[in-house]
């Protein structure tokens, strides 16, 4: 499998450290609010990578953290008059619910920063001992000059960064020896949550969290480290500096970064108001539509969120699900059980769909191409499954559609209750059409329902329906 590695700026053949096993760390959200659809992009993309690797037979250890101590969490806790822990626990719960509804599987481990403080203190101590960090008035800084490889991930020219360094000076951090030095530990301010440490009562910097949690759950060197492209600098650059200076071995072999999700061609931002949470989208769409929309672009291409694209994802999903409904109907109503000789010939073509799907995924997770294979397969189903098709043939086609769907984390079979709602909607629409004397539409809906295996019954209490 080829993966584009930000570290080498090349597409490289993926070779895991241990044959048959893959370790992945994905930087997770800061939990001070509902996650937005931008946060959903790395979740969906790297969950899809995980599913594909598992399908290839790898045992995947997938770790994704929750950053549950941070200025934004503290600000929210003050605004709402509750503790920082209550804020983060609430939004971890909400995030897990959003993940579940997007069919993003829970990580093998979801560590929380506040539960790993001892490990962070250990790593900071060893960085000080090794001469890579220094303390000033209770704050500990990482000394970037000591790391000869600093800048290797973001491919930045450090001298330019240093000369423009004023921007990097943050209030309260002006004691640092170099503008690129960054905080490992900082003293608490009044009212903030804190932990005891050899330097001050305080809390860790953001970057040290991931270095420590990745090492604890996956080891000194891991296969894949991933996140959104905004994290390349400084977050991931700093993680590499900390981990490699402390552990003396490479931190991660492959660095994967997804491009940003924009809204109506603008950067998503709370201040511009062009900002949607996953929860808001869920009020209008099945989140499978959101997942399909995300996978319709390559993860390294910027993706623009718009009503038009969501509507198009919605009708694509409908098309696939209608094909599966149709197959279900044929499976239930087929006259012949076993495949005919012709069908046996045809069914061999299914393997070619799997092959093309795999080829797309092997090409740096090209989910856009993988989806076009699914659409071709749906076309195959719609044209090659006929009234006289055998049960066995229909089942094989259906199984292929569901298999590819599963690899993408897509549920292509309507859940019964969702199906029921759709049937009710169609019946309502048919009654309205009849009232408006639009008999053509009414007949069309009756035929569509018949295609789904639904019989309508006119009763005294109104129209009832049953599955054939
Ligand atoms: P944060 O909570 O800001 O640390 O973000 C959690 C994850 O979401 C990180 O991997 C970010 O890179 C990613 N992310 C944030 N905003 C976007 C966006 N608009 N598009 C894609 N990824 C994003
Ligand atoms: Zn991180």
Coordinates of C-alpha atoms and ligand atoms in Angstrom, one line a residue, residues 27 210 235 239, ligand 2:
X27 CA -4.5 13.4 17.5
X210 CA 0.6 13.2 22.6
X235 CA 2.2 20.5 17.1
X239 CA 5.9 16.0 19.3
Ligands
LIG2 ZN1 -1.2 15.4 19.0

